[in-house]
Short mmCIF file of C-alpha atoms and ligand atoms in Angstrom, two decimals:
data_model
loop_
_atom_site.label_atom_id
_atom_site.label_comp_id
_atom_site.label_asym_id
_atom_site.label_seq_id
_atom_site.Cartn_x
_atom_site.Cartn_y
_atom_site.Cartn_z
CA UNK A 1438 99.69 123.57 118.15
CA UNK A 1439 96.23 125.09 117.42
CA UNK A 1440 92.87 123.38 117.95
CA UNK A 1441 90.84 126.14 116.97
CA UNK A 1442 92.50 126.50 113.73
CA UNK A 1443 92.39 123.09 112.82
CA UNK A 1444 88.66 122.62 114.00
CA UNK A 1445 87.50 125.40 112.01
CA UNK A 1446 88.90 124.28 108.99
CA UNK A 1447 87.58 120.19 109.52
CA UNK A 1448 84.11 121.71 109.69
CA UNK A 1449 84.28 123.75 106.69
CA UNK A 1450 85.06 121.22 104.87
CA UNK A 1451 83.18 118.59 106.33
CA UNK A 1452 79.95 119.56 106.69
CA UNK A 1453 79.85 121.28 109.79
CA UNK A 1454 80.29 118.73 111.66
CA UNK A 1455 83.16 117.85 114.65
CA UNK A 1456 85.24 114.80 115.04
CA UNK A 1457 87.97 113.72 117.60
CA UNK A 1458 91.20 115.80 118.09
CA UNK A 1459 94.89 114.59 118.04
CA UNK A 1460 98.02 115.25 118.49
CA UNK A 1461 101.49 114.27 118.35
CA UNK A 1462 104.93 116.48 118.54
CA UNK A 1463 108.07 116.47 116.96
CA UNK A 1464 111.41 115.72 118.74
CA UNK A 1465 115.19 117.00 119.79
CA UNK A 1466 117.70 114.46 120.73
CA UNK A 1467 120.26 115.84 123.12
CA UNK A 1468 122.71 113.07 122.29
CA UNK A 1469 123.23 109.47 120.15
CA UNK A 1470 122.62 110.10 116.24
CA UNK A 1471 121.91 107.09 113.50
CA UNK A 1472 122.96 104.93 117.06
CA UNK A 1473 118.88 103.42 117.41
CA UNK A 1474 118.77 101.37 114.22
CA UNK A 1475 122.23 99.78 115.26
CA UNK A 1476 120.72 98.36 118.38
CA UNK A 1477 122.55 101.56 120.56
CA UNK A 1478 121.14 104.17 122.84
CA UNK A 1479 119.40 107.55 122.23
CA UNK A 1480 118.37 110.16 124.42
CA UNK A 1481 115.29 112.22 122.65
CA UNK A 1482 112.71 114.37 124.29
CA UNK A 1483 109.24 115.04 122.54
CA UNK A 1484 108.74 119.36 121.75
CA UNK A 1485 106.25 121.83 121.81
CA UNK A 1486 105.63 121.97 117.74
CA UNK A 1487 104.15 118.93 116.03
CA UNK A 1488 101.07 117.79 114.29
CA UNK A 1489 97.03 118.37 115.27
CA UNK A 1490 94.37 116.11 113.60
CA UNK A 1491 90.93 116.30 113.72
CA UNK A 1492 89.15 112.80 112.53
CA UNK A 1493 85.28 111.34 112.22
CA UNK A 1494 84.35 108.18 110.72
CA UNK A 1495 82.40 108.62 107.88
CA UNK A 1496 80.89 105.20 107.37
CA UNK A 1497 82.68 104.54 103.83
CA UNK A 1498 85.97 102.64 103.36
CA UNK A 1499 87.07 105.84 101.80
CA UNK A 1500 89.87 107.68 103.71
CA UNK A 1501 89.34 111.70 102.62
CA UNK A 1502 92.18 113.83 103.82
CA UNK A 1503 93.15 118.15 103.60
CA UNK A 1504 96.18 119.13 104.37
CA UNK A 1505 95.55 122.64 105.65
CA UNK A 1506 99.09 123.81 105.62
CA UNK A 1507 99.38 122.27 102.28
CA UNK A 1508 95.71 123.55 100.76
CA UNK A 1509 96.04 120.01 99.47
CA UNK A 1510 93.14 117.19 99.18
CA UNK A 1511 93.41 113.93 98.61
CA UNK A 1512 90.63 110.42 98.84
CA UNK A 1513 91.58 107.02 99.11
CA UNK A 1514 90.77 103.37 99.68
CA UNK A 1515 92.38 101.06 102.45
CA UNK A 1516 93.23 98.10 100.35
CA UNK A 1517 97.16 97.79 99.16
CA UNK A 1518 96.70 98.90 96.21
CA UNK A 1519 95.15 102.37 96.73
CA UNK A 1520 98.11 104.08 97.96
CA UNK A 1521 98.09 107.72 96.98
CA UNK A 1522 100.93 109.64 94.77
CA UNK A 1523 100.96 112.32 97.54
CA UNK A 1524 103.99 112.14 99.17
CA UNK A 1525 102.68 113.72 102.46
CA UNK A 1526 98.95 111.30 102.05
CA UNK A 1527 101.73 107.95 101.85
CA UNK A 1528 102.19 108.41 105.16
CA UNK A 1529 98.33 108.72 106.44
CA UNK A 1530 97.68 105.79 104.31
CA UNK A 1531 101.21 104.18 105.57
CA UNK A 1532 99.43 104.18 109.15
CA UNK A 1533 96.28 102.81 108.23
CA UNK A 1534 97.93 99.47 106.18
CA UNK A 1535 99.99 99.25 109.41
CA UNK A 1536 97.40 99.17 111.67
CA UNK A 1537 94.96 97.18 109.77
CA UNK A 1538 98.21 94.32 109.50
CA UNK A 1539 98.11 94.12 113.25
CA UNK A 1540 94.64 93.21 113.32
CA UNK A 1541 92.64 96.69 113.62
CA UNK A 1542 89.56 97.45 111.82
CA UNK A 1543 90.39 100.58 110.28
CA UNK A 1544 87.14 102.23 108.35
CA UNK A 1545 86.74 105.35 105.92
CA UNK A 1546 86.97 108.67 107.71
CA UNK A 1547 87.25 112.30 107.04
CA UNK A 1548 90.32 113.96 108.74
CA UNK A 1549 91.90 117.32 108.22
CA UNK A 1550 95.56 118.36 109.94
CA UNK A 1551 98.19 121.14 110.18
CA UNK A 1552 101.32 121.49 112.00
CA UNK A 1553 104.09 123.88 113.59
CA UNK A 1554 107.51 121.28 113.34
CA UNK A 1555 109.54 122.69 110.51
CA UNK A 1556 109.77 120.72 107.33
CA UNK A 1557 112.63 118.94 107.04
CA UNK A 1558 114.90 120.66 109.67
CA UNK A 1559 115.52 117.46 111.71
CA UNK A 1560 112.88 117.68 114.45
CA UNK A 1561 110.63 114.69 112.91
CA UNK A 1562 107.91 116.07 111.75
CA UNK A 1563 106.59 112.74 109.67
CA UNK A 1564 107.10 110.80 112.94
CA UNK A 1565 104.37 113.66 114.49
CA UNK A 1566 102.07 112.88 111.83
CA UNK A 1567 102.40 109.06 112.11
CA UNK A 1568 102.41 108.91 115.90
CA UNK A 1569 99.33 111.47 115.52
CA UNK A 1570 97.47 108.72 113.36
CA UNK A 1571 98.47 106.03 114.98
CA UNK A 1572 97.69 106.95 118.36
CA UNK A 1573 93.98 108.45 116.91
CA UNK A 1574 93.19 104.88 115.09
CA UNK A 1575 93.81 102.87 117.69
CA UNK A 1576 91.68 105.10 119.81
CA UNK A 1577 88.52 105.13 116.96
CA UNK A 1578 88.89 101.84 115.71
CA UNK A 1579 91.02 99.59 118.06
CA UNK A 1580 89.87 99.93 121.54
CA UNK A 1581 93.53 101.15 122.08
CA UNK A 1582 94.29 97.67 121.63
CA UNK A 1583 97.49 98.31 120.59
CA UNK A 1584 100.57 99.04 123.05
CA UNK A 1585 102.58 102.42 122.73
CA UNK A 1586 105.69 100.22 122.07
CA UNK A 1587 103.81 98.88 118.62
CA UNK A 1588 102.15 102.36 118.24
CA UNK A 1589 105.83 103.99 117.39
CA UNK A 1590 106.68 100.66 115.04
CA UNK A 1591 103.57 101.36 113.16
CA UNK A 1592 105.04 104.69 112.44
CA UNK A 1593 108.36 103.05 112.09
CA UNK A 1594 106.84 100.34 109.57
CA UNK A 1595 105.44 103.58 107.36
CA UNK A 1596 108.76 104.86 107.22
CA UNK A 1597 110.30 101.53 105.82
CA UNK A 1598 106.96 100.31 103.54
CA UNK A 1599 105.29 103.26 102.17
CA UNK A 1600 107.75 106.31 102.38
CA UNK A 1601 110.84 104.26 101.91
CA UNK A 1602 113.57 105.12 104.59
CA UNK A 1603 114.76 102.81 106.66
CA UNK A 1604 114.78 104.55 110.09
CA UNK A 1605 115.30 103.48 113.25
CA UNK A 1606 112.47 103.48 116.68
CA UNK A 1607 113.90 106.96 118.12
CA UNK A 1608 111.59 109.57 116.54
CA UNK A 1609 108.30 107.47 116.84
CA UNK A 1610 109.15 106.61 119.85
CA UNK A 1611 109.84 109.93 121.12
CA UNK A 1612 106.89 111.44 119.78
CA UNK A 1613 104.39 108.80 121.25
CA UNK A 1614 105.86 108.72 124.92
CA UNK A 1615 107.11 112.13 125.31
CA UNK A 1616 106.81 113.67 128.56
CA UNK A 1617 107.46 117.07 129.63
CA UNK A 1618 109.79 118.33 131.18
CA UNK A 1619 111.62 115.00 130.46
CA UNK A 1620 114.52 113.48 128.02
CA UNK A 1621 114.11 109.42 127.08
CA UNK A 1622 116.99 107.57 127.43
CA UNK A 1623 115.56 104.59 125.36
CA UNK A 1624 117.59 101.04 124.74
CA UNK A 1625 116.64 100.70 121.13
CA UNK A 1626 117.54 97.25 121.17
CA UNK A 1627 115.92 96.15 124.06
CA UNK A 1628 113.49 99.14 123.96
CA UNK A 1629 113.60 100.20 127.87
CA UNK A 1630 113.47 103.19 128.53
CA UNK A 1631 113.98 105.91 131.27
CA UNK A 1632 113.10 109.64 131.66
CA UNK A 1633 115.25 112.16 132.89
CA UNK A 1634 113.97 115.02 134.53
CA UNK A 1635 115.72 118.20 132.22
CA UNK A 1636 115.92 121.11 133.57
CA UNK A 1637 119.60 122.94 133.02
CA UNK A 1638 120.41 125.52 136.07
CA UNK A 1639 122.26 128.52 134.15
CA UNK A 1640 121.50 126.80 130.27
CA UNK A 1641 118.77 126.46 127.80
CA UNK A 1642 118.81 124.27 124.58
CA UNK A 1643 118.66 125.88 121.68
CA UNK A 1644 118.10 125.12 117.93
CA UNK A 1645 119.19 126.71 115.07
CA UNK A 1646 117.85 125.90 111.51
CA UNK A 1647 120.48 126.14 108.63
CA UNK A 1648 117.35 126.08 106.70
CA UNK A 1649 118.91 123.80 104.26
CA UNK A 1650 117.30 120.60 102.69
CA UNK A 1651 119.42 118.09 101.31
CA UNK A 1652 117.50 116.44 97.97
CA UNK A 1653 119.35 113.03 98.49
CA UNK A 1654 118.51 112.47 102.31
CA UNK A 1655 116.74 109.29 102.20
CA UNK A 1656 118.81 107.65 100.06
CA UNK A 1657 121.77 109.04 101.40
CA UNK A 1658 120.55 107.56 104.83
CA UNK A 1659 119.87 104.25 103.47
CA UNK A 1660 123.33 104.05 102.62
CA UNK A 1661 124.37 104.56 105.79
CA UNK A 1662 122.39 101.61 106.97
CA UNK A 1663 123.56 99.17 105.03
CA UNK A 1664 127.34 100.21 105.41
CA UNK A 1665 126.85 99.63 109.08
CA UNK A 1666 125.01 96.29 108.66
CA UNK A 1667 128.11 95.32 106.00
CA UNK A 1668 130.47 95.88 108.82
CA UNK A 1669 128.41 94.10 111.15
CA UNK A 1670 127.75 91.03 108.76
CA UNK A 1671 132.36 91.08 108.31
CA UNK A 1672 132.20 90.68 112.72
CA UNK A 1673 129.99 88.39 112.90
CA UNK A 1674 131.63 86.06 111.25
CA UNK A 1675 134.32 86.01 114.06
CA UNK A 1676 132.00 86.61 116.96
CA UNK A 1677 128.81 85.17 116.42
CA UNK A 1678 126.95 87.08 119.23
CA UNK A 1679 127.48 90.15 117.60
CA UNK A 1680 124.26 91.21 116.03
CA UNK A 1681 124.29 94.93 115.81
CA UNK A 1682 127.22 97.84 115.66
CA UNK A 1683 126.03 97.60 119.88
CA UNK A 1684 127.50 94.72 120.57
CA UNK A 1685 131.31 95.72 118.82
CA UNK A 1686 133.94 96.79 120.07
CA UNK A 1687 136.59 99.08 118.56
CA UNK A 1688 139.21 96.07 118.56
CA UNK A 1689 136.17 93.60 116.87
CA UNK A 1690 136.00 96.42 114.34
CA UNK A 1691 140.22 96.30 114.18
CA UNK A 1692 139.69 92.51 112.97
CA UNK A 1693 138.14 93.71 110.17
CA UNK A 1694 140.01 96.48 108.78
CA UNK A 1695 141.03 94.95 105.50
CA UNK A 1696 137.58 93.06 104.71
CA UNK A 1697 135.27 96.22 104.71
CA UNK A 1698 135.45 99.46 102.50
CA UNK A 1699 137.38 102.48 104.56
CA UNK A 1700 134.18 104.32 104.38
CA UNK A 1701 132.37 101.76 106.18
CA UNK A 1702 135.19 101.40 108.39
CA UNK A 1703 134.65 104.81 109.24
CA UNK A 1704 131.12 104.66 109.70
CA UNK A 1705 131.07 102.14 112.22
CA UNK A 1706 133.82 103.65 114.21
CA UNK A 1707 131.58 106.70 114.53
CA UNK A 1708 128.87 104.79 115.68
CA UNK A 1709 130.82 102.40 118.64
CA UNK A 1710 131.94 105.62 119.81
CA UNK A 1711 128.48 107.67 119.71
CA UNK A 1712 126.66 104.89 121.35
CA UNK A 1713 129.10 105.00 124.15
CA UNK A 1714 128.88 108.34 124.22
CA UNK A 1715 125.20 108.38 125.03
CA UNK A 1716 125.90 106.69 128.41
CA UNK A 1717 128.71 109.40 129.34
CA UNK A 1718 126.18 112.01 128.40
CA UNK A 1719 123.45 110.65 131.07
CA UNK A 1720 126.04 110.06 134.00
CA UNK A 1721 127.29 113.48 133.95
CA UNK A 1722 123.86 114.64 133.30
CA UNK A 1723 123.22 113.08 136.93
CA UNK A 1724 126.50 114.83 138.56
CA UNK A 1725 124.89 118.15 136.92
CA UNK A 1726 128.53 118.47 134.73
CA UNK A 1727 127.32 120.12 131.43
CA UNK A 1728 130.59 121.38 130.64
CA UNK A 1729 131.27 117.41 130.04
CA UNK A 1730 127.99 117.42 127.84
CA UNK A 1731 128.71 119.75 125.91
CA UNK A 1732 132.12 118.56 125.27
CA UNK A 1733 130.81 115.43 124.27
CA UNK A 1734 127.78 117.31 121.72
CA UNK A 1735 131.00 118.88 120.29
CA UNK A 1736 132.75 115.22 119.59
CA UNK A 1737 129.39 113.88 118.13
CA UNK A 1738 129.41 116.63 115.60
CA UNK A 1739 133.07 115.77 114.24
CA UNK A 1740 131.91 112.49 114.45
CA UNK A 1741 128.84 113.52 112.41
CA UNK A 1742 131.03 115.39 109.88
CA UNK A 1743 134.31 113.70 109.46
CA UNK A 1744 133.35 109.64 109.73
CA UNK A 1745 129.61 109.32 109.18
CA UNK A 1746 130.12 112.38 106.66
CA UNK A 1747 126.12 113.60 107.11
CA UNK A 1748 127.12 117.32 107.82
CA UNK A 1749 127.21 120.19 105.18
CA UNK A 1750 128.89 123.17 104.77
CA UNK A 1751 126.63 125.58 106.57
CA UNK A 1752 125.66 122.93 109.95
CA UNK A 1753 129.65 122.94 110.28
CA UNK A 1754 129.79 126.27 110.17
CA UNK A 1755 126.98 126.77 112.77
CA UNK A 1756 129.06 124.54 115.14
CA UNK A 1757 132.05 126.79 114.29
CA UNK A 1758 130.40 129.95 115.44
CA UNK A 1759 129.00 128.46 118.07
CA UNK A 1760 132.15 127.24 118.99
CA UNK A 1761 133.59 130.67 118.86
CA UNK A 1762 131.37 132.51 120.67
CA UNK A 1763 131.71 130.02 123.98
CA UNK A 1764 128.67 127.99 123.70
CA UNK A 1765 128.69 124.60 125.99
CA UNK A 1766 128.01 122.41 123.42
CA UNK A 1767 126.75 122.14 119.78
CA UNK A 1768 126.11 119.44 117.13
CA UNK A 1769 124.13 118.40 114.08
CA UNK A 1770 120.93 117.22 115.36
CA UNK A 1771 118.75 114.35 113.33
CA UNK A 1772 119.80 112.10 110.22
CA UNK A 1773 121.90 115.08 108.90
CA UNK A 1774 122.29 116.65 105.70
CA UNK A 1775 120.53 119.94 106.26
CA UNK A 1776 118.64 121.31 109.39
CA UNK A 1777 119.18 121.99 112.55
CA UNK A 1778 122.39 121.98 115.19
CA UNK A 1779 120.84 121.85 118.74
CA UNK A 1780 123.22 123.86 120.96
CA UNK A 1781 123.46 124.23 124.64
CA UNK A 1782 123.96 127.59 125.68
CA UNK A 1783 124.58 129.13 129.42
CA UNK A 1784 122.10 131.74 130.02
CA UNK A 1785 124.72 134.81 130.13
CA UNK A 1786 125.83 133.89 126.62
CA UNK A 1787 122.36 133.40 124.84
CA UNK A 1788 121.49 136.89 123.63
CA UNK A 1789 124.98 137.34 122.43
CA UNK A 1790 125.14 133.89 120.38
CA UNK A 1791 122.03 134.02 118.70
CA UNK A 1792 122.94 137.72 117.28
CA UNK A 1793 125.98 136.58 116.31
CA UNK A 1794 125.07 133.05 114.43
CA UNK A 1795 122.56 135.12 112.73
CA UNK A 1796 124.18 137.94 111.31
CA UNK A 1797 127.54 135.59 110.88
CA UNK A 1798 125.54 132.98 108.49
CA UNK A 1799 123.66 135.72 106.84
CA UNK A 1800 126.73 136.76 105.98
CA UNK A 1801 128.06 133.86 104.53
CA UNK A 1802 125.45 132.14 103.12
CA UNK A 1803 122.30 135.06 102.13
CA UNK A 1804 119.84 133.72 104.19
CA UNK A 1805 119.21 134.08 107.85
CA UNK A 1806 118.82 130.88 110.18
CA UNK A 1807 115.77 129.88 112.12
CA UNK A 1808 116.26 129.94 116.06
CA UNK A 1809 113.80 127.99 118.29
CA UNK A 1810 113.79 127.52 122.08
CA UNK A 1811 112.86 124.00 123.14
CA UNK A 1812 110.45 123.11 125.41
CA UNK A 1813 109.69 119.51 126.06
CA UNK A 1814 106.78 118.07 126.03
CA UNK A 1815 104.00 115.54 126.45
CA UNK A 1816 103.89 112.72 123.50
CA UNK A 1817 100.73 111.61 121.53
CA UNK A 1818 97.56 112.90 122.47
CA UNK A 1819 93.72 113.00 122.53
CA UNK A 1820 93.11 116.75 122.55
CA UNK A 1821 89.05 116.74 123.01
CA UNK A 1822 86.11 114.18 123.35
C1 GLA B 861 116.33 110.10 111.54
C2 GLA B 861 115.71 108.71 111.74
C3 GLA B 861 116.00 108.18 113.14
C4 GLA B 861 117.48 108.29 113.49
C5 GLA B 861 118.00 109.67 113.17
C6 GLA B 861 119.50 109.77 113.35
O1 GLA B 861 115.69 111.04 112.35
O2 GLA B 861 114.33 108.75 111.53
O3 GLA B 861 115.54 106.85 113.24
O4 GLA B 861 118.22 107.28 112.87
O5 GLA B 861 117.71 110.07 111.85
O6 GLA B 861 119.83 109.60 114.67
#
């Protein structure tokens, strides 16, 4: 993430003149996928790439915006009804309607940005640009009035009210209280949290981007959504506690075999079993047992692509070399449908793995995969005066 780059482009096109720097990073989540917005457990740590904004008020109510990596301007107005077409400005102005509902006076101001997560391969990199405006807001405008918990729901709320996915906490949350050298094991249901010190003896994580985008994501995600909350609406009414997938258990889920579709039978089976996975991950994290992690990486993935069915073609085949070659563990990493796997890989093996995914996809599929070592980070920042 580059200040210099981003400064010399904000006073170009500002005047001359400097603002405040921010930033925000993207995240990896070792273990627990589409488990946060069914009340479960995740374990994310923020990265190295993500977003760097430079902002000054400019004393309008005019909000005027360059994307640098883009080459893309775009002005608006903070009432409702001046949401831009942009797709990437929805979420700038997302942040500002979000904060100005919970009570901050958010004015005009000139901002440029640019950023180093890859687009769309899983690592969150519109959570790193609404953490980065959320966190710079409340700084400019709010007297950091506003909590880091209600910081990552701002970015949340953007998802669900100006970009139109209805995520869960984990990526906003990750990417406002990263901290290096450190995974979150985060409660999304009750939201505590706890780091975990990460630092593999004899293995490094590893990602590998099948550089496919699926066009139907959001929608596709959506869906999953709702076929968990259909399954959980069937439970509840024979236990009445039960208020997300969380709180089920695979007999609960029995009772309702022949009231819910088989594919959202499926669904929620994957996800009673991924959430519990989650805690099995952290304990043998503590005895130091990644052969156990890795196992269970491997499980999440057929999970992924056989009962939640948001794999593809080329991630399973990524897990399938990876499998072949000896690697610890490997699964799909994010919502699915295109990115990365994140892979953990003992030291001896790495050089020989990432040859071999390469050349072995290339082969397949005509394009080479992106590899990138991750290194975890701090969350959302101030980056100068
Ligand atoms: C996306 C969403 C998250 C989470 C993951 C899947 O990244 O933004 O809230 O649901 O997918 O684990």
């Amino acid at each position: 993430m580059d200040i210099e780059h981003v400064r010399s482009r904000f006073v170009k096109h500002f005047d001359g003149a400097t603002g405040v720097v921010y930033a925000s990073p993207g995240r990896i989540n070792l273990i627990g996928e589409h488990t946060d917005y069914n009340g479960g457990f995740v374990f994310p740590g923020a990265v190295d790439k993500g977003i760097v904004a430079e902002i000054r008020p400019n004393g309008t109510n005019t909000v005027c915006c360059y994307s640098i990596d883009m080459k893309d301007w775009v002005e608006f107005g903070l009432n409702e009804e001046d949401a831009p077409r942009t797709s990437w400005a929805k979420y700038i102005f997302g942040v500002c309607r979000e904060m100005i509902k919970r009570g901050v006076d958010v004015k005009g101001f000139d901002t440029c940005f640019a950023g180093d997560v890859p687009l769309g391969a899983g690592m969150s990199s519109s959570a790193a640009l609404e953490s980065t405006y959320a966190f710079a807001l409340n700084d400019l405008f709010g007297e950091n009035k506003i909590d880091k918990f209600e910081l990552a729901k701002v970015g949340q709320a953007t998802e669900h009210n100006y970009v139109g996915v209805n995520c869960g906490i984990m990526d906003q949350f990750a990417s406002i209280f990263g901290k290096k050298g450190n995974l979150i094991r985060l409660d999304c249901r009750s939201l505590e949290y706890q780091y975990f010190p990460f630092d593999p003896r004899g293995y490094r994580l590893v990602l590998v981007d099948s550089v496919v985008k699926h066009e139907l994501a959001s929608s596709a995600y959506n869906k999953r959504r709702q076929s968990c909350e259909t399954v959980v609406a069937a439970i509840a009414r024979k236990y009445p506690q039960v208020e997300f997938l969380r709180d089920c258990t695979m007999e609960m889920l029995q009772s309702v075999k022949d009231e819910v579709s088989k594919e959202d039978y499926m669904r929620s089976e994957y996800v009673i079993e991924e959430i519990q996975r989650v805690l099995d991950v952290c304990d043998a994290l503590e005895r130091g047992d990644y052969e156990t992690v890795g196992q269970k990486m491997y499980e999440t993935h057929q999970g992924m692509s056989k009962l939640y069915e948001v794999s593809c073609e080329e991630l399973d085949f990524l897990n399938d070399v990876a499998f072949d070659c000896g690697v610890t563990g490997s699964r799909v990493m994010g919502g699915g449908f295109g990115g990365c796997t994140i892979n953990l890989v003992a030291d001896e093996l790495y050089d020989t793995f990432i040859t071999n995914v390469k050349e072995r996809y290339k082969a397949k599929f005509g394009k080479t995969p992106k590899v990138y070592d991750v290194v975890i980070s701090d969350g959302a920042r101030k980056l100068t005066e």
